[in-house]
Short mmCIF file of C-alpha atoms in Angstrom, two decimals:
data_model
loop_
_atom_site.label_atom_id
_atom_site.label_comp_id
_atom_site.label_asym_id
_atom_site.label_seq_id
_atom_site.Cartn_x
_atom_site.Cartn_y
_atom_site.Cartn_z
CA MET A 1 -12.74 -6.74 75.68
CA SER A 2 -11.77 -3.12 75.51
CA THR A 3 -13.90 -0.06 74.88
CA ALA A 4 -13.18 3.17 73.13
CA THR A 5 -12.18 6.12 75.22
CA PRO A 6 -13.76 9.55 74.80
CA GLY A 7 -10.58 10.89 73.28
CA GLY A 8 -10.82 8.59 70.32
CA GLY A 9 -8.33 5.97 71.56
CA ALA A 10 -9.00 2.29 72.35
CA THR A 11 -8.55 0.42 75.55
CA PRO A 12 -6.56 -2.79 75.49
CA GLY A 13 -8.57 -5.75 74.26
CA SER A 14 -11.02 -3.70 72.21
CA PRO A 15 -11.32 -4.30 68.37
CA PRO A 16 -9.53 -1.79 66.14
CA SER A 17 -11.59 1.03 64.70
CA ALA A 18 -12.33 1.12 60.94
CA ASP A 19 -10.42 4.38 60.56
CA THR A 20 -7.31 3.25 62.41
CA HIS A 21 -5.31 2.11 59.32
CA LEU A 22 -6.59 4.68 56.74
CA PRO A 23 -4.15 7.27 55.36
CA ALA A 24 -4.18 10.58 57.11
CA GLN A 25 -5.50 12.51 54.08
CA ARG A 26 -8.48 10.18 53.66
CA LYS A 27 -9.48 10.68 57.31
CA ARG A 28 -9.45 14.44 57.03
CA GLY A 29 -12.61 16.36 56.61
CA PRO A 30 -13.73 18.45 53.66
CA GLY A 31 -12.16 21.59 55.03
CA THR A 32 -8.58 20.37 55.16
CA THR A 33 -5.91 19.59 52.51
CA ALA A 34 -8.29 18.67 49.67
CA THR A 35 -9.91 22.09 49.85
CA LYS A 36 -6.58 23.84 49.82
CA GLY A 37 -5.43 21.85 46.78
CA LYS A 38 -8.57 22.70 44.88
CA GLY A 39 -8.11 26.36 45.49
CA LYS A 40 -4.47 26.25 44.49
CA GLY A 41 -5.18 24.55 41.10
CA ARG A 42 -8.06 26.84 40.17
CA GLY A 43 -7.67 28.35 36.62
CA ARG A 44 -5.31 25.66 35.31
CA SER A 45 -5.86 23.21 32.48
CA VAL A 46 -5.21 19.48 32.59
CA LEU A 47 -1.53 20.07 31.82
CA GLY A 48 -1.25 22.72 34.50
CA THR A 49 -1.05 25.70 32.09
CA ARG A 50 -3.09 28.81 32.74
CA PRO A 51 -5.46 29.65 29.81
CA TRP A 52 -4.10 33.19 29.41
CA VAL A 53 -0.55 31.81 29.11
CA ALA A 54 -1.63 29.36 26.41
CA ALA A 55 -3.47 32.16 24.60
CA LEU A 56 -0.36 34.34 24.79
CA PHE A 57 1.74 31.69 23.07
CA LEU A 58 -0.94 31.03 20.45
CA LEU A 59 -1.43 34.71 19.66
CA PRO A 60 1.45 35.03 17.11
CA ALA A 61 0.27 31.94 15.24
CA LEU A 62 -3.33 33.21 15.27
CA ALA A 63 -2.19 36.61 14.03
CA LEU A 64 -0.26 35.06 11.14
CA LEU A 65 -3.19 32.76 10.36
CA GLY A 66 -5.54 35.72 10.24
CA ALA A 67 -3.19 37.85 8.14
CA LEU A 68 -2.18 35.14 5.66
CA VAL A 69 -5.34 33.03 5.46
CA VAL A 70 -8.49 34.59 6.89
CA TYR A 71 -7.98 38.10 5.52
CA PRO A 72 -7.04 36.99 1.96
CA ILE A 73 -10.08 34.69 1.83
CA GLY A 74 -12.38 37.46 3.00
CA TYR A 75 -10.86 40.02 0.64
CA SER A 76 -11.06 37.64 -2.34
CA LEU A 77 -14.73 37.00 -1.58
CA TRP A 78 -15.40 40.74 -1.40
CA ARG A 79 -13.30 41.55 -4.49
CA SER A 80 -15.08 38.91 -6.58
CA LEU A 81 -18.25 41.02 -6.39
CA PHE A 82 -16.67 44.00 -8.19
CA ASP A 83 -15.53 44.71 -11.73
CA ALA A 84 -11.98 44.86 -13.11
CA SER A 85 -11.36 48.35 -11.74
CA GLY A 86 -12.71 47.43 -8.32
CA ASP A 87 -15.10 50.40 -8.24
CA GLY A 88 -18.25 49.00 -9.79
CA TYR A 89 -20.35 46.43 -7.98
CA VAL A 90 -21.31 43.61 -10.35
CA GLY A 91 -22.67 41.03 -7.95
CA LEU A 92 -22.39 37.49 -9.29
CA ASP A 93 -21.46 38.49 -12.85
CA ASN A 94 -17.86 37.39 -12.33
CA TYR A 95 -19.04 33.95 -11.29
CA ARG A 96 -21.22 33.76 -14.39
CA GLU A 97 -18.16 34.52 -16.49
CA VAL A 98 -16.25 31.75 -14.72
CA PHE A 99 -18.77 29.20 -15.97
CA SER A 100 -19.26 30.72 -19.42
CA ASP A 101 -15.70 31.51 -20.56
CA ASP A 102 -14.24 28.78 -22.78
CA SER A 103 -10.71 28.96 -21.36
CA ILE A 104 -12.01 28.70 -17.79
CA ARG A 105 -14.23 25.77 -18.70
CA THR A 106 -11.18 24.08 -20.23
CA ALA A 107 -9.36 24.69 -16.95
CA VAL A 108 -12.22 23.12 -14.98
CA LYS A 109 -12.23 20.09 -17.30
CA ASN A 110 -8.47 19.66 -16.93
CA ASN A 111 -8.70 20.01 -13.16
CA ILE A 112 -11.23 17.18 -13.09
CA ILE A 113 -8.80 15.05 -15.14
CA TRP A 114 -6.01 15.94 -12.74
CA VAL A 115 -8.04 15.09 -9.62
CA VAL A 116 -9.17 11.74 -11.01
CA VAL A 117 -5.98 10.55 -12.72
CA ALA A 118 -2.95 11.96 -10.92
CA PRO A 119 -3.71 10.89 -7.30
CA SER A 120 -4.96 7.47 -8.45
CA VAL A 121 -1.88 6.69 -10.54
CA ALA A 122 0.57 8.04 -7.95
CA THR A 123 -1.13 6.08 -5.13
CA ALA A 124 -1.28 2.88 -7.20
CA LEU A 125 2.41 3.12 -8.10
CA GLY A 126 3.29 3.91 -4.49
CA LEU A 127 1.34 0.84 -3.33
CA ILE A 128 3.05 -1.41 -5.90
CA PHE A 129 6.51 -0.07 -5.04
CA ALA A 130 5.90 -0.40 -1.29
CA VAL A 131 4.73 -4.02 -1.59
CA LEU A 132 7.42 -5.13 -4.02
CA THR A 133 10.33 -3.48 -2.20
CA GLU A 134 9.61 -5.69 0.81
CA ARG A 135 10.87 -8.64 -1.22
CA VAL A 136 14.25 -7.29 -2.35
CA ARG A 137 17.46 -6.71 -0.45
CA TRP A 138 18.17 -3.34 -2.02
CA ALA A 139 14.78 -1.92 -0.97
CA THR A 140 16.33 1.06 0.81
CA ALA A 141 18.32 2.11 -2.25
CA PHE A 142 15.26 1.76 -4.48
CA LYS A 143 13.09 3.81 -2.11
CA LEU A 144 15.78 6.48 -2.00
CA VAL A 145 15.88 6.72 -5.78
CA VAL A 146 12.08 6.83 -6.12
CA PHE A 147 11.70 9.39 -3.32
CA MET A 148 14.53 11.60 -4.57
CA PRO A 149 12.35 13.65 -7.00
CA MET A 150 10.52 15.02 -3.94
CA ALA A 151 13.72 16.93 -3.14
CA ILE A 152 13.48 18.74 -6.48
CA SER A 153 11.41 21.89 -6.73
CA MET A 154 8.46 22.12 -9.09
CA LEU A 155 10.38 24.69 -11.12
CA ALA A 156 13.35 22.39 -11.62
CA ALA A 157 11.11 19.42 -12.40
CA GLY A 158 9.23 21.49 -14.97
CA ILE A 159 12.46 22.48 -16.73
CA ILE A 160 13.65 18.85 -16.72
CA PHE A 161 10.46 17.54 -18.28
CA ARG A 162 10.26 20.39 -20.77
CA LEU A 163 13.54 19.03 -22.13
CA VAL A 164 12.39 15.42 -21.83
CA TYR A 165 9.31 16.14 -23.95
CA GLU A 166 11.12 18.12 -26.67
CA GLN A 167 9.95 17.14 -30.14
CA ASP A 168 13.49 17.05 -31.56
CA PRO A 169 14.94 13.57 -30.83
CA ASP A 170 18.40 15.11 -30.57
CA ARG A 171 17.23 17.06 -27.51
CA GLY A 172 14.18 15.29 -26.10
CA VAL A 173 14.93 12.11 -24.15
CA ALA A 174 11.45 10.63 -24.64
CA ASN A 175 11.53 10.97 -28.41
CA ALA A 176 15.17 9.90 -28.59
CA ILE A 177 14.20 6.58 -26.99
CA GLY A 178 11.07 6.25 -29.13
CA VAL A 179 12.88 7.01 -32.38
CA GLY A 180 15.68 4.62 -31.47
CA ILE A 181 13.24 1.77 -30.87
CA HIS A 182 11.25 2.60 -34.01
CA ASP A 183 14.31 2.74 -36.25
CA THR A 184 15.47 -0.60 -34.86
CA PHE A 185 12.42 -2.37 -36.27
CA ALA A 186 11.59 -0.13 -39.24
CA ASP A 187 13.72 1.11 -42.12
CA ARG A 188 14.55 4.78 -42.06
CA PRO A 189 13.89 6.69 -45.30
CA PRO A 190 17.26 7.06 -47.06
CA PHE A 191 16.83 10.65 -48.25
CA PRO A 192 13.88 12.44 -46.59
CA GLY A 193 12.88 15.62 -48.39
CA ALA A 194 14.79 14.84 -51.63
CA HIS A 195 13.04 15.02 -54.99
CA PRO A 196 13.94 14.84 -58.70
CA ARG A 197 15.35 17.94 -60.30
CA SER A 198 12.93 19.89 -62.41
CA GLY A 199 13.20 18.75 -66.01
CA ALA A 200 14.41 15.26 -65.14
CA GLY A 201 11.23 13.81 -66.66
CA LEU A 202 9.74 12.31 -63.47
CA GLY A 203 6.29 13.42 -62.42
CA GLU A 204 5.01 13.37 -58.86
CA SER A 205 2.06 11.11 -58.08
CA ALA A 206 -0.61 11.66 -55.47
CA ASP A 207 1.04 9.17 -53.08
CA GLY A 208 4.35 11.08 -53.18
CA SER A 209 6.17 8.76 -55.59
CA TYR A 210 7.89 9.93 -58.78
CA THR A 211 7.30 8.14 -62.10
CA ALA A 212 9.00 8.58 -65.48
CA PRO A 213 6.47 9.08 -68.31
CA ALA A 214 8.66 7.35 -70.91
CA ALA A 215 9.38 3.62 -70.87
CA ALA A 216 12.85 2.45 -69.93
CA ARG A 217 14.89 0.60 -72.53
CA ALA A 218 17.52 -2.05 -72.02
CA GLY A 219 20.99 -0.97 -73.05
CA SER A 220 20.17 2.71 -72.52
CA PRO A 221 21.21 3.90 -69.02
CA GLN A 222 18.58 6.01 -67.26
CA LEU A 223 19.94 8.99 -65.30
CA ILE A 224 17.85 10.17 -62.32
CA PRO A 225 19.17 13.42 -60.80
CA LEU A 226 17.84 14.34 -57.35
CA VAL A 227 18.06 17.53 -55.32
CA GLY A 228 16.90 18.60 -51.88
CA ALA A 229 18.80 15.91 -49.98
CA LYS A 230 19.98 16.95 -46.53
CA ARG A 231 23.67 17.44 -45.96
CA GLY A 232 23.76 14.92 -43.13
CA ASP A 233 22.24 12.22 -45.36
CA ILE A 234 24.91 12.53 -48.05
CA GLY A 235 27.86 13.11 -45.75
CA GLY A 236 30.58 10.60 -46.56
CA ALA A 237 28.85 9.39 -49.74
CA ALA A 238 31.00 8.15 -52.61
CA ASP A 239 31.25 9.95 -55.92
CA ALA A 240 28.54 9.00 -58.39
CA VAL A 241 29.52 6.81 -61.35
CA ALA A 242 27.80 6.66 -64.75
CA ALA A 243 26.14 3.28 -65.21
CA ARG A 244 27.31 1.10 -68.07
CA PRO A 245 24.79 -0.46 -70.43
CA GLU A 246 24.22 -4.17 -70.02
CA PRO A 247 22.59 -6.39 -72.66
CA GLY A 248 18.92 -7.09 -71.90
CA LYS A 249 18.97 -5.13 -68.62
CA VAL A 250 17.90 -1.67 -67.58
CA THR A 251 20.65 0.29 -65.86
CA GLY A 252 21.07 3.82 -64.60
CA THR A 253 22.39 6.14 -61.90
CA VAL A 254 20.72 8.07 -59.10
CA TRP A 255 22.83 10.91 -57.73
CA PHE A 256 22.75 14.26 -55.99
CA ASP A 257 22.82 16.77 -58.82
CA PHE A 258 24.74 19.49 -57.08
CA THR A 259 28.32 20.70 -57.49
CA ARG A 260 30.05 22.60 -54.73
CA GLY A 261 30.97 26.10 -55.77
CA GLY A 262 28.60 25.96 -58.74
CA GLY A 263 29.63 25.39 -62.34
CA GLY A 264 27.89 22.03 -62.71
CA ARG A 265 25.39 21.16 -65.39
CA HIS A 266 21.83 20.39 -64.44
CA GLY A 267 20.76 16.88 -65.33
CA ALA A 268 24.31 15.82 -66.21
CA LEU A 269 26.60 13.71 -64.03
CA ASP A 270 29.51 16.05 -63.21
CA ARG A 271 32.73 15.06 -61.58
CA GLY A 272 32.61 15.09 -57.77
CA GLU A 273 28.84 14.89 -57.48
CA LYS A 274 27.72 12.43 -54.80
CA ALA A 275 25.98 9.11 -55.27
CA LEU A 276 22.69 8.38 -53.50
CA ALA A 277 22.96 4.82 -52.23
CA GLY A 278 19.99 2.76 -51.03
CA VAL A 279 17.35 4.45 -53.19
CA GLU A 280 14.65 1.99 -54.24
CA VAL A 281 13.87 1.94 -57.97
CA GLU A 282 10.81 0.11 -59.32
CA ALA A 283 9.78 -0.91 -62.81
CA VAL A 284 6.01 -0.53 -63.25
CA ARG A 285 3.90 -1.89 -66.09
CA ASP A 286 0.11 -1.43 -66.17
CA GLY A 287 0.13 -0.32 -62.56
CA GLU A 288 1.99 -3.41 -61.29
CA VAL A 289 5.59 -3.62 -60.12
CA VAL A 290 7.44 -6.07 -62.37
CA ALA A 291 10.92 -5.51 -60.91
CA SER A 292 12.65 -3.50 -58.22
CA THR A 293 16.14 -2.87 -56.91
CA THR A 294 18.14 -0.43 -54.81
CA THR A 295 21.06 1.72 -55.82
CA ARG A 296 24.61 0.70 -54.97
CA SER A 297 27.16 2.76 -53.08
CA ASP A 298 28.17 4.49 -56.33
CA GLY A 299 24.55 5.33 -57.17
CA THR A 300 24.13 2.78 -59.99
CA TYR A 301 21.29 0.28 -60.27
CA THR A 302 20.44 -2.69 -62.49
CA LEU A 303 16.98 -4.02 -63.29
CA PRO A 304 16.36 -7.41 -64.99
CA ALA A 305 15.06 -7.88 -68.53
CA SER A 306 11.47 -7.83 -67.27
CA ALA A 307 11.88 -4.08 -66.70
CA ASP A 308 12.43 -3.45 -70.42
CA GLY A 309 9.59 -1.26 -71.67
CA ALA A 310 8.27 -0.50 -68.15
CA GLN A 311 8.14 2.88 -66.44
CA LEU A 312 10.67 3.68 -63.72
CA ARG A 313 9.27 4.80 -60.40
CA LEU A 314 10.87 6.06 -57.21
CA PRO A 315 8.53 5.10 -54.29
CA ALA A 316 7.54 7.73 -51.75
CA ALA A 317 9.27 5.69 -49.03
CA ASN A 318 12.58 7.00 -50.36
CA PHE A 319 11.68 10.57 -49.49
CA ASP A 320 9.26 10.40 -46.55
CA GLU A 321 10.18 12.32 -43.46
CA PRO A 322 11.70 10.00 -40.84
CA TYR A 323 9.81 9.06 -37.70
CA ASN A 324 10.31 12.01 -35.39
CA GLY A 325 8.69 10.68 -32.25
CA VAL A 326 5.50 11.75 -30.47
CA ASP A 327 4.31 15.31 -30.10
CA TRP A 328 4.16 15.07 -26.32
CA LEU A 329 3.38 18.74 -25.85
CA GLY A 330 0.76 18.89 -28.59
CA PRO A 331 -2.89 19.75 -27.86
CA SER A 332 -3.98 16.15 -27.33
CA LEU A 333 -1.13 14.90 -25.12
CA VAL A 334 0.06 17.94 -23.19
CA THR A 335 -2.12 17.29 -20.10
CA PRO A 336 -1.27 13.55 -19.81
CA ALA A 337 2.41 14.43 -20.31
CA ILE A 338 2.36 16.95 -17.46
CA ILE A 339 0.48 14.49 -15.24
CA GLY A 340 3.29 12.01 -15.96
CA SER A 341 5.85 14.47 -14.61
CA TYR A 342 3.71 15.00 -11.49
CA VAL A 343 3.47 11.25 -10.88
CA TRP A 344 7.26 11.01 -11.26
CA MET A 345 7.61 13.50 -8.41
CA TRP A 346 4.91 12.26 -6.03
CA ALA A 347 4.95 8.48 -6.44
CA GLY A 348 7.86 8.40 -3.98
CA PHE A 349 5.81 10.34 -1.42
CA ALA A 350 2.99 7.82 -1.74
CA MET A 351 5.42 4.91 -1.53
CA VAL A 352 7.00 6.12 1.72
CA LEU A 353 3.66 6.64 3.48
CA ILE A 354 2.24 3.33 2.29
CA ALA A 355 5.45 1.50 3.24
CA ALA A 356 5.17 2.94 6.76
CA GLY A 357 1.59 1.66 6.97
CA LEU A 358 2.61 -1.69 5.54
CA ALA A 359 5.23 -2.10 8.26
CA SER A 360 2.46 -2.02 10.89
CA VAL A 361 0.35 -4.71 9.20
CA PRO A 362 0.33 -7.88 11.33
CA ARG A 363 2.33 -10.53 9.50
CA GLU A 364 0.27 -13.23 11.18
CA LEU A 365 -2.73 -12.28 9.07
CA LEU A 366 -0.76 -12.53 5.85
CA GLU A 367 0.73 -15.89 6.82
CA ALA A 368 -2.66 -17.21 7.89
CA ALA A 369 -4.10 -16.29 4.49
CA ARG A 370 -1.24 -18.08 2.72
CA VAL A 371 -1.69 -21.15 4.92
CA ASP A 372 -5.40 -21.19 4.02
CA GLY A 373 -4.37 -21.52 0.37
CA ALA A 374 -4.66 -17.94 -0.86
CA SER A 375 -2.41 -16.92 -3.73
CA GLU A 376 -0.16 -13.87 -3.49
CA TRP A 377 -2.59 -11.86 -5.58
CA GLN A 378 -5.48 -12.86 -3.29
CA VAL A 379 -3.43 -11.97 -0.21
CA PHE A 380 -2.64 -8.60 -1.73
CA ARG A 381 -6.22 -7.87 -2.83
CA ARG A 382 -8.18 -9.37 0.09
CA VAL A 383 -5.85 -8.73 3.03
CA THR A 384 -3.12 -6.19 2.35
CA VAL A 385 -5.18 -3.54 0.56
CA PRO A 386 -8.09 -3.56 3.08
CA LEU A 387 -5.67 -3.24 5.98
CA LEU A 388 -3.94 -0.34 4.21
CA ALA A 389 -7.23 1.44 3.41
CA PRO A 390 -6.72 4.23 6.03
CA VAL A 391 -3.22 4.96 4.73
CA LEU A 392 -4.38 4.89 1.11
CA ALA A 393 -7.13 7.36 2.03
CA VAL A 394 -4.57 9.72 3.58
CA VAL A 395 -2.38 9.58 0.47
CA MET A 396 -5.30 10.04 -1.93
CA VAL A 397 -6.77 13.01 -0.04
CA THR A 398 -3.39 14.70 0.30
CA LEU A 399 -2.66 14.35 -3.41
CA MET A 400 -6.15 15.50 -4.38
CA ILE A 401 -5.70 18.72 -2.41
CA ASN A 402 -2.27 19.10 -3.98
CA VAL A 403 -3.39 18.71 -7.59
CA LEU A 404 -6.25 21.16 -7.17
CA LYS A 405 -3.57 23.81 -6.64
CA ILE A 406 -1.22 22.63 -9.40
CA PHE A 407 0.35 25.56 -11.23
CA ASP A 408 4.13 25.35 -11.60
CA LEU A 409 4.39 22.27 -13.83
CA VAL A 410 1.67 23.44 -16.22
CA TYR A 411 3.11 26.94 -16.52
CA ILE A 412 6.65 25.72 -17.23
CA ILE A 413 6.15 22.55 -19.29
CA ALA A 414 3.30 23.57 -21.58
CA PRO A 415 4.57 25.70 -24.51
CA GLY A 416 2.76 28.89 -25.39
CA THR A 417 0.99 27.28 -28.35
CA THR A 418 -0.71 24.63 -26.21
CA GLN A 419 -0.85 26.31 -22.81
CA ASP A 420 -4.56 27.01 -23.29
CA ASP A 421 -5.12 23.28 -23.89
CA ALA A 422 -3.28 22.42 -20.65
CA ASN A 423 -4.91 25.21 -18.66
CA VAL A 424 -5.89 24.58 -15.02
CA LEU A 425 -7.72 26.74 -12.51
CA ALA A 426 -4.62 27.93 -10.64
CA LEU A 427 -2.96 28.97 -13.91
CA GLN A 428 -6.16 30.67 -15.10
CA LEU A 429 -6.34 32.50 -11.77
CA PHE A 430 -2.82 33.83 -12.35
CA GLN A 431 -3.55 34.83 -15.95
CA SER A 432 -6.82 36.54 -15.07
CA SER A 433 -5.30 38.44 -12.14
CA PHE A 434 -1.86 39.32 -13.53
CA GLY A 435 -1.87 38.39 -17.23
CA THR A 436 -2.47 40.45 -20.34
CA ASP A 437 -6.18 41.16 -19.76
CA VAL A 438 -6.10 41.85 -16.05
CA ASN A 439 -9.44 41.37 -14.30
CA GLN A 440 -8.93 40.74 -10.62
CA GLY A 441 -12.67 40.44 -10.12
CA VAL A 442 -12.74 37.31 -12.28
CA GLY A 443 -9.47 36.15 -10.71
CA SER A 444 -10.98 36.49 -7.25
CA ALA A 445 -14.07 34.58 -8.37
CA ILE A 446 -11.83 31.77 -9.61
CA SER A 447 -9.97 31.70 -6.30
CA VAL A 448 -13.26 31.45 -4.37
CA PHE A 449 -14.43 28.67 -6.70
CA LEU A 450 -11.13 26.85 -6.14
CA LEU A 451 -11.58 27.21 -2.38
CA VAL A 452 -15.08 25.73 -2.67
CA LEU A 453 -13.61 22.73 -4.49
CA VAL A 454 -10.94 22.20 -1.82
CA VAL A 455 -13.25 22.53 1.21
CA PRO A 456 -15.13 19.20 0.75
CA VAL A 457 -11.86 17.32 0.47
CA MET A 458 -10.52 19.02 3.59
CA TYR A 459 -13.79 18.31 5.42
CA PHE A 460 -13.51 14.64 4.53
CA ASN A 461 -9.94 14.63 5.80
CA VAL A 462 -10.90 16.26 9.11
CA ARG A 463 -13.71 13.76 9.64
CA ARG A 464 -11.36 10.91 8.89
CA ILE A 465 -8.82 12.21 11.44
CA ARG A 466 -11.48 12.53 14.15
CA ARG A 467 -12.75 9.06 13.40
CA GLU A 468 -9.23 7.68 13.75
CA ARG A 469 -8.81 9.43 17.10
CA ARG A 470 -12.03 7.95 18.46
CA ARG A 471 -10.71 4.49 17.66
#
């Protein structure tokens, strides 16, 4: 058995010391390498960067943030306390005007509609597209098409949808489709705007029809001259022909009583005057229709013997204005129409984010739900949507912040006659600050109010991000 020597060694046969196999650094005392390393790393962060170096790199960003964000917010808050000239202190009077002016209250109401409807619809469509595109082979092409509107500026999108919503079906795509579908299932009035010539003996009724005061007689052709027909409706029409009398039947002619170059006789069928084909003619006795017919290509018509002694009537349906589509940019539909254009642009954004979240959903959970007997709708509602809740929250919050600042689409799409009906806070801010009646005090108050509306949404978003990090 060996014993330790005074120098720290061991004599042969002695048991090894506990410090014999420890690394050299662990055996050193507190005044050696560890102390030197601590002194060398003093003043560095976790990543080894000195604080003053990090501050130096952050300084340009902080300067821009202060100049472009902090200073404008502070100045707007200060300016909102002064009058239009900026010299007189008015306190909170500008804020009182914000909540008492009718146009500003309309803007607040429309902003509420925007915040509730636009993000919800865009997120719902994005969710549907993301789920359904997982089941088709051409999913990538579909996502590209749906996302493509995001590459278009708000200005360009506004111009596109201003044309889409045009009232004239020859220019507006929406009304062109609507009129085409309507005319497929409903008869178009043959001669909208036409009416009998003055002195023809037909009086106008309250419902827009024209009735002859005298009774029609068999064997005596009844001439009905009309004027006011549109050139496009009589283009290519055949020349009118005088009807021949037929025994026991009421006959006549309906034509366009107009001769090119003048020289024609009013109420008389002149050579070259055009026939009006397809005009409905009714025989009315004691308020009831006893017979009806339509004019032929040469303008003539024939009613049976039951029409003898009845009054001739031209129904209003012959002359009604044709279906001209929907007034998309009218006072009642202008805001929903503009929201539709916004959804067209941002549904692709929602789809891409939700599709990315859907790709991370464990497929085992979905398959387990199907094995347990859940239908596809139950899998979607009870499994897919709850798992996508964080992603849906991100999309909703992002779109809510975005629609609170909406300006471009409303300014471009809404015509001047209905722009007040489509007004939003950002547009009202622009009009109050730079419009006809400039009052930058009220404009600044609106901007502060808009900031107050955005802050809670941003606070919710920040809390959500921190909660996700803690997980």
